Amino acid sequence: MKFKLAAVIALAVVASIVVAVRTTGPSLADDGRYSAQIRRTEYGLPHVSAKDYGGLGFGYGYAFAQDDLCVLASWVVTLRGERSRYFGPQAQSDDPVRSVANLVSDVYYKSVADSGVVRRLLAQPPPLGPGDELRRLVDGYAAGYNRYLEETGAANLPDPTCRGKAWVGPITATDIWNNLLDLDRMVGSSQFKEHIVGEAGAEGPQRRPAAGSNAWALGRRATRDGHGMLLADPHFPWNGIRRFYQVQLTIPGVLDVSGASLYGTPVVQIGHNAAVAWTHTVSHAQRVSLYQLELAAGDRTGYLVDGRVEPMGRQEVQVALQDGTVADRTLYTSRYGPVLAAGHSNKVAYALADVNAANLRAADEWLAMARARDLTELRAAQNAHQGMPFVHTLATDAGGTAYFADTSMVPHVTDAQAKRCAKPSPLPGLEAYVLDGSTSACLWGRDRDAVVPGIFGPAAQPRLTRADYVANSNNTAWMTNPSAPLTGYPRVWGQARTELEPRPRVSLDMIAQRLSGTDGLGDPGFTLETLQATAQAKRNHTFELMRRDLLRLCRTGPGLTASGGERVDVREACGTLRKWDGRATLDGQGAVLWREFFDRLGPTRPGDPVFSPWRVPFDPAHPLTTPRGLKSGDPVVRQALADAVQYFRTNRIPLTLTPGQAQRYQSIPIPGCTEGEGCFDRVRMSGPLGAEGRYPEVDTGSSFMMAVELTPEGPRTRTVLTYSLSANPRSPHHTDQTTLFSRGRWVTERFTPSEIASDPHLSTTTVHG
């Protein structure tokens, strides 16, 4: 089959719309027009209400455009495959998870658009296609964005990032659907752009995406007052389209949900209503499989399945370049998915099967979860839609029940099938099965309760319901609650009885200490206040586990040998580490020194076939207390400390350098430590410590933190959007919450109409369209 991509994209023309500013209740049109009210409280947080889903989407799109139009405008250029035209083919794309050259990005996204996958899904009834409510939300969202752009004018936008730029223009509902599909593919096909396009010298996909998360759902036995409580702490990029936008969406008597949604999506992904609260963590179950294709003799574009030749599909893609010329690319497809350039020879080729390749169901699922009145209804929503693309779900309700499930889309590959069908991988380090594509016996299986073939149905998914707690920090389901290990699932979900990374371990230890009252925060059990304090304790778990042996190393003598052969006096450094309390606070003297030493020990993640600094190795019978200790006498460890101290001294960096001095975002000091060190609310920088004593700007970490207590009187909620509401550097809400996060403070959420109305900073805008 041959597809030809159109060079011109028709843009929707927005009808004439009027805007009025009110200080009273919503003015709802009764003539079929869009109508919504936007109330803004402290920190610019929008509370959008309307009488129907179309109006709600309209108000949300308008409010979002006020704050973050430039980010979505740039991403729409990406989704349309037009970055080479406006920014040049060699510049990097704006994908915050895996950036590639613009030409690679354009070829990939044009191929997705031209495949017709979104068009086919929109033609399907629910649950395969979107429901009517979601369709109206999406249509309204695009219209609201366009209304704001038309009213303001591209030349007069408040954000200088895109003011007057030729690439800024109206968007369509199709753009939003494409964004929803791309979100679902974020850890699947989107990680393989170079291989799909055939970019020479492309590296393999990242072993893990930048996104991560922590989540706790606390039941009645874990909380002081017996209420359900939830902690949401997603770790998503701090820049670009995968930022969270905080919002409350209300249709009186129908929907009332507060939380956060990723840019360009009209539904709340992490949030709560009056009776249920939920969050997500990235699940590292497999999302893709590679199929090895046995090519027909003398034909590189034909492959055998059950002895018969099937021709590859052929797709011609054209990309307009900045100089007015056009780049042509030819892509190939198979029954399994796109054919990769890697490993393609005269005998074999490899095709990528993505379990989320045609998944638009997630947004409907989030919308249904937002309407759930208890965990029973939330589970029913997940069972009906089966659209969670790559995340675990942790939730609680007003009855005080805690719930965990990995309902994410996972290829239906049993352990026996994986063994029987296994083929060698063309991509080193690939964490996915490579299966035999020459026989239909190796196709993904199907469960009777699955809405589409190729995935596991609800009955096969890891789930756990408790009265105490469930927790996850991107570990497998095994240690969701150590009192009830989850085992017996196919390895495609992730392995049980394997080493926990330091962050999941410190998470479970934080809960255990709070339940026993040994963390210094008072009587056992969680309150909303102790939940907040526990989440922001800034504990560095590797230091806690290695401190005693490190100090033993320090007592062996003042001098250690660096990798260059120089003798380095480490006494001052040892004194700094001895005094440090092991918390990565803004003023934590020793926190950065520890990181620089720890990083020089080499990778310590489970499964890494390299030197391990742990004195006591992992024991699956003791997963919460092993590995531990430091091989203080090992030459690798001694050299690592010498090298770290030498780097500080050579560059005249104080050994007492603190996170507040070394870590910044928009010039604001940021506390915290990194994933590998075992920090709960981790931060990540894009590069190493510089000679001036600064890391590059923080680009990933805790993003939308939410602590919720579901009481009989209604939800009590504290939040902080770490990078703030607006990406516009001229906005008063560009860094206001970042300052709060830096200081360990939270925002008290206003959820009820009376709470919102009592805000002295309240502003109200009513929009019609």
mmCIF file of C-alpha atoms in Angstrom, residues 291-497:
data_model
loop_
_atom_site.group_PDB
_atom_site.id
_atom_site.type_symbol
_atom_site.label_atom_id
_atom_site.label_comp_id
_atom_site.label_asym_id
_atom_site.label_seq_id
_atom_site.Cartn_x
_atom_site.Cartn_y
_atom_site.Cartn_z
ATOM 1 C CA TYR A 291 9.251 -9.311 15.449
ATOM 2 C CA GLN A 292 12.054 -10.801 13.388
ATOM 3 C CA LEU A 293 10.866 -11.076 9.799
ATOM 4 C CA GLU A 294 12.183 -13.860 7.588
ATOM 5 C CA LEU A 295 12.554 -12.206 4.180
ATOM 6 C CA ALA A 296 11.519 -13.922 0.977
ATOM 7 C CA ALA A 297 14.384 -15.076 -1.218
ATOM 8 C CA GLY A 298 15.659 -12.175 -3.317
ATOM 9 C CA ASP A 299 13.059 -9.767 -1.937
ATOM 10 C CA ARG A 300 13.945 -7.329 0.850
ATOM 11 C CA THR A 301 10.354 -6.067 0.975
ATOM 12 C CA GLY A 302 8.548 -9.396 1.276
ATOM 13 C CA TYR A 303 8.482 -11.602 4.375
ATOM 14 C CA LEU A 304 7.179 -15.058 5.235
ATOM 15 C CA VAL A 305 4.365 -15.833 7.646
ATOM 16 C CA ASP A 306 3.369 -19.491 7.931
ATOM 17 C CA GLY A 307 5.182 -20.182 4.667
ATOM 18 C CA ARG A 308 3.406 -17.484 2.626
ATOM 19 C CA VAL A 309 4.955 -14.264 1.367
ATOM 20 C CA GLU A 310 3.435 -11.016 2.618
ATOM 21 C CA PRO A 311 4.557 -7.774 0.943
ATOM 22 C CA MET A 312 5.618 -4.905 3.152
ATOM 23 C CA GLY A 313 3.553 -1.762 3.000
ATOM 24 C CA ARG A 314 5.369 1.179 1.441
ATOM 25 C CA GLN A 315 4.873 4.746 2.635
ATOM 26 C CA GLU A 316 6.317 7.767 0.842
ATOM 27 C CA VAL A 317 6.817 10.756 3.115
ATOM 28 C CA GLN A 318 7.655 14.289 2.058
ATOM 29 C CA VAL A 319 8.889 16.956 4.468
ATOM 30 C CA ALA A 320 9.138 20.637 3.565
ATOM 31 C CA LEU A 321 12.496 22.166 4.511
ATOM 32 C CA GLN A 322 13.416 25.674 5.589
ATOM 33 C CA ASP A 323 15.134 26.466 2.277
ATOM 34 C CA GLY A 324 12.010 25.651 0.259
ATOM 35 C CA THR A 325 13.128 22.202 -0.874
ATOM 36 C CA VAL A 326 11.530 18.898 0.059
ATOM 37 C CA ALA A 327 13.059 15.837 1.728
ATOM 38 C CA ASP A 328 11.696 12.469 0.595
ATOM 39 C CA ARG A 329 11.768 9.318 2.714
ATOM 40 C CA THR A 330 10.410 5.833 2.138
ATOM 41 C CA LEU A 331 9.188 3.857 5.127
ATOM 42 C CA TYR A 332 8.030 0.250 5.282
ATOM 43 C CA THR A 333 5.367 -1.415 7.373
ATOM 44 C CA SER A 334 4.314 -4.954 8.205
ATOM 45 C CA ARG A 335 1.378 -6.739 9.801
ATOM 46 C CA TYR A 336 3.119 -6.149 13.144
ATOM 47 C CA GLY A 337 3.948 -2.486 12.690
ATOM 48 C CA PRO A 338 6.709 -0.324 11.167
ATOM 49 C CA VAL A 339 9.819 -2.045 9.843
ATOM 50 C CA LEU A 340 12.982 -0.777 11.494
ATOM 51 C CA ALA A 341 16.191 0.116 9.729
ATOM 52 C CA ALA A 342 18.233 -1.647 12.407
ATOM 53 C CA GLY A 343 19.116 -5.224 11.477
ATOM 54 C CA HIS A 344 17.533 -5.069 8.016
ATOM 55 C CA SER A 345 19.564 -7.386 5.760
ATOM 56 C CA ASN A 346 18.914 -9.600 2.766
ATOM 57 C CA LYS A 347 17.654 -12.344 5.066
ATOM 58 C CA VAL A 348 15.894 -10.729 8.018
ATOM 59 C CA ALA A 349 14.285 -7.491 9.107
ATOM 60 C CA TYR A 350 12.640 -6.363 12.325
ATOM 61 C CA ALA A 351 9.209 -4.845 12.867
ATOM 62 C CA LEU A 352 7.998 -2.901 15.895
ATOM 63 C CA ALA A 353 4.715 -3.937 17.502
ATOM 64 C CA ASP A 354 3.477 -1.247 19.903
ATOM 65 C CA VAL A 355 0.626 -2.171 22.242
ATOM 66 C CA ASN A 356 -0.474 1.498 22.237
ATOM 67 C CA ALA A 357 -0.193 2.015 18.479
ATOM 68 C CA ALA A 358 -3.975 2.465 18.157
ATOM 69 C CA ASN A 359 -4.923 3.408 21.706
ATOM 70 C CA LEU A 360 -7.116 6.501 22.170
ATOM 71 C CA ARG A 361 -8.976 4.970 25.109
ATOM 72 C CA ALA A 362 -6.975 6.536 27.944
ATOM 73 C CA ALA A 363 -8.692 9.935 27.876
ATOM 74 C CA ASP A 364 -12.146 8.347 28.136
ATOM 75 C CA GLU A 365 -10.893 6.273 31.047
ATOM 76 C CA TRP A 366 -9.594 9.336 32.906
ATOM 77 C CA LEU A 367 -12.897 11.108 32.316
ATOM 78 C CA ALA A 368 -14.830 8.122 33.690
ATOM 79 C CA MET A 369 -12.498 7.896 36.703
ATOM 80 C CA ALA A 370 -13.162 11.570 37.427
ATOM 81 C CA ARG A 371 -16.878 10.767 37.754
ATOM 82 C CA ALA A 372 -16.369 7.714 40.010
ATOM 83 C CA ARG A 373 -18.054 7.901 43.409
ATOM 84 C CA ASP A 374 -16.002 5.124 45.003
ATOM 85 C CA LEU A 375 -13.303 2.605 44.148
ATOM 86 C CA THR A 376 -15.857 0.166 42.785
ATOM 87 C CA GLU A 377 -16.829 2.671 40.109
ATOM 88 C CA LEU A 378 -13.207 3.587 39.448
ATOM 89 C CA ARG A 379 -12.331 -0.071 38.856
ATOM 90 C CA ALA A 380 -15.369 -0.415 36.613
ATOM 91 C CA ALA A 381 -14.169 2.546 34.542
ATOM 92 C CA GLN A 382 -10.780 0.924 34.092
ATOM 93 C CA ASN A 383 -12.280 -2.435 33.178
ATOM 94 C CA ALA A 384 -14.601 -0.847 30.625
ATOM 95 C CA HIS A 385 -12.049 1.285 28.767
ATOM 96 C CA GLN A 386 -8.735 -0.568 29.265
ATOM 97 C CA GLY A 387 -6.762 2.405 28.012
ATOM 98 C CA MET A 388 -4.062 3.214 30.584
ATOM 99 C CA PRO A 389 -1.030 3.386 28.297
ATOM 100 C CA PHE A 390 1.991 2.922 30.588
ATOM 101 C CA VAL A 391 1.075 3.681 34.193
ATOM 102 C CA HIS A 392 0.090 2.006 37.426
ATOM 103 C CA THR A 393 -2.964 3.386 39.198
ATOM 104 C CA LEU A 394 -3.061 4.028 42.946
ATOM 105 C CA ALA A 395 -6.303 5.299 44.458
ATOM 106 C CA THR A 396 -8.309 5.651 47.627
ATOM 107 C CA ASP A 397 -11.862 6.625 48.494
ATOM 108 C CA ALA A 398 -13.812 8.213 51.327
ATOM 109 C CA GLY A 399 -14.396 4.741 52.787
ATOM 110 C CA GLY A 400 -10.684 4.395 53.513
ATOM 111 C CA THR A 401 -9.764 1.642 51.057
ATOM 112 C CA ALA A 402 -6.416 1.706 49.235
ATOM 113 C CA TYR A 403 -6.129 0.307 45.709
ATOM 114 C CA PHE A 404 -3.254 -0.534 43.360
ATOM 115 C CA ALA A 405 -3.461 -1.885 39.820
ATOM 116 C CA ASP A 406 -1.248 -2.170 36.804
ATOM 117 C CA THR A 407 -4.021 -1.858 34.235
ATOM 118 C CA SER A 408 -1.584 -0.546 31.656
ATOM 119 C CA MET A 409 -1.389 -1.895 28.132
ATOM 120 C CA VAL A 410 1.003 -4.864 28.110
ATOM 121 C CA PRO A 411 1.666 -7.215 25.160
ATOM 122 C CA HIS A 412 0.008 -10.572 25.755
ATOM 123 C CA VAL A 413 3.170 -12.686 25.832
ATOM 124 C CA THR A 414 3.347 -15.584 28.265
ATOM 125 C CA ASP A 415 6.675 -16.806 29.610
ATOM 126 C CA ALA A 416 6.339 -20.016 27.605
ATOM 127 C CA GLN A 417 5.626 -18.106 24.391
ATOM 128 C CA ALA A 418 8.530 -15.729 25.008
ATOM 129 C CA LYS A 419 10.882 -18.685 25.382
ATOM 130 C CA ARG A 420 9.483 -20.604 22.404
ATOM 131 C CA CYS A 421 9.490 -17.603 20.052
ATOM 132 C CA ALA A 422 12.687 -15.855 21.167
ATOM 133 C CA LYS A 423 15.015 -14.351 18.556
ATOM 134 C CA PRO A 424 18.231 -12.314 18.969
ATOM 135 C CA SER A 425 17.840 -8.559 19.374
ATOM 136 C CA PRO A 426 19.239 -6.103 16.818
ATOM 137 C CA LEU A 427 19.300 -3.347 19.472
ATOM 138 C CA PRO A 428 21.696 -3.782 22.406
ATOM 139 C CA GLY A 429 20.100 -3.049 25.768
ATOM 140 C CA LEU A 430 16.539 -3.363 24.478
ATOM 141 C CA GLU A 431 14.179 -4.222 27.339
ATOM 142 C CA ALA A 432 11.579 -5.963 25.194
ATOM 143 C CA TYR A 433 11.004 -9.394 23.734
ATOM 144 C CA VAL A 434 12.166 -10.177 20.204
ATOM 145 C CA LEU A 435 9.810 -12.767 18.723
ATOM 146 C CA ASP A 436 9.652 -14.943 15.625
ATOM 147 C CA GLY A 437 7.567 -13.142 13.005
ATOM 148 C CA SER A 438 7.554 -16.038 10.559
ATOM 149 C CA THR A 439 4.815 -17.940 12.367
ATOM 150 C CA SER A 440 1.392 -16.839 13.564
ATOM 151 C CA ALA A 441 1.972 -18.992 16.648
ATOM 152 C CA CYS A 442 4.089 -16.132 17.988
ATOM 153 C CA LEU A 443 1.419 -13.451 17.627
ATOM 154 C CA TRP A 444 0.360 -11.767 20.841
ATOM 155 C CA GLY A 445 -2.409 -13.678 22.580
ATOM 156 C CA ARG A 446 -5.865 -12.514 23.609
ATOM 157 C CA ASP A 447 -7.974 -12.689 26.740
ATOM 158 C CA ARG A 448 -11.750 -12.952 26.582
ATOM 159 C CA ASP A 449 -12.194 -9.929 28.839
ATOM 160 C CA ALA A 450 -9.818 -7.729 26.801
ATOM 161 C CA VAL A 451 -11.415 -5.028 24.618
ATOM 162 C CA VAL A 452 -8.821 -5.517 21.867
ATOM 163 C CA PRO A 453 -6.658 -8.474 20.846
ATOM 164 C CA GLY A 454 -3.036 -8.600 21.911
ATOM 165 C CA ILE A 455 -3.366 -7.352 25.505
ATOM 166 C CA PHE A 456 -3.989 -8.916 28.894
ATOM 167 C CA GLY A 457 -7.533 -8.489 30.176
ATOM 168 C CA PRO A 458 -8.457 -7.136 33.621
ATOM 169 C CA ALA A 459 -8.561 -10.555 35.269
ATOM 170 C CA ALA A 460 -4.871 -11.113 34.461
ATOM 171 C CA GLN A 461 -3.591 -7.766 35.710
ATOM 172 C CA PRO A 462 -1.683 -7.225 38.984
ATOM 173 C CA ARG A 463 -4.069 -5.672 41.510
ATOM 174 C CA LEU A 464 -4.130 -5.217 45.274
ATOM 175 C CA THR A 465 -6.741 -3.748 47.619
ATOM 176 C CA ARG A 466 -5.792 -2.998 51.227
ATOM 177 C CA ALA A 467 -7.003 -1.250 54.362
ATOM 178 C CA ASP A 468 -3.486 -0.045 55.245
ATOM 179 C CA TYR A 469 -1.583 1.137 52.151
ATOM 180 C CA VAL A 470 -0.259 0.520 48.678
ATOM 181 C CA ALA A 471 2.812 2.299 47.319
ATOM 182 C CA ASN A 472 4.871 2.478 44.148
ATOM 183 C CA SER A 473 7.965 4.344 43.002
ATOM 184 C CA ASN A 474 8.327 2.817 39.533
ATOM 185 C CA ASN A 475 9.263 -0.574 40.931
ATOM 186 C CA THR A 476 7.450 -3.685 39.761
ATOM 187 C CA ALA A 477 4.196 -4.675 41.457
ATOM 188 C CA TRP A 478 6.004 -7.188 43.707
ATOM 189 C CA MET A 479 6.587 -4.853 46.688
ATOM 190 C CA THR A 480 3.413 -2.752 46.399
ATOM 191 C CA ASN A 481 2.911 -3.696 50.038
ATOM 192 C CA PRO A 482 5.602 -5.925 51.634
ATOM 193 C CA SER A 483 2.911 -7.662 53.692
ATOM 194 C CA ALA A 484 1.247 -8.925 50.507
ATOM 195 C CA PRO A 485 3.841 -9.441 47.734
ATOM 196 C CA LEU A 486 2.371 -9.687 44.237
ATOM 197 C CA THR A 487 3.850 -12.653 42.389
ATOM 198 C CA GLY A 488 2.951 -15.168 39.705
ATOM 199 C CA TYR A 489 2.586 -12.792 36.746
ATOM 200 C CA PRO A 490 4.334 -13.244 33.381
ATOM 201 C CA ARG A 491 7.753 -11.625 33.161
ATOM 202 C CA VAL A 492 6.461 -9.153 30.576
ATOM 203 C CA TRP A 493 4.965 -7.290 33.577
ATOM 204 C CA GLY A 494 8.373 -7.099 35.259
ATOM 205 C CA GLN A 495 10.185 -9.539 37.487
ATOM 206 C CA ALA A 496 9.371 -10.275 41.102
ATOM 207 C CA ARG A 497 11.971 -11.061 43.779
#
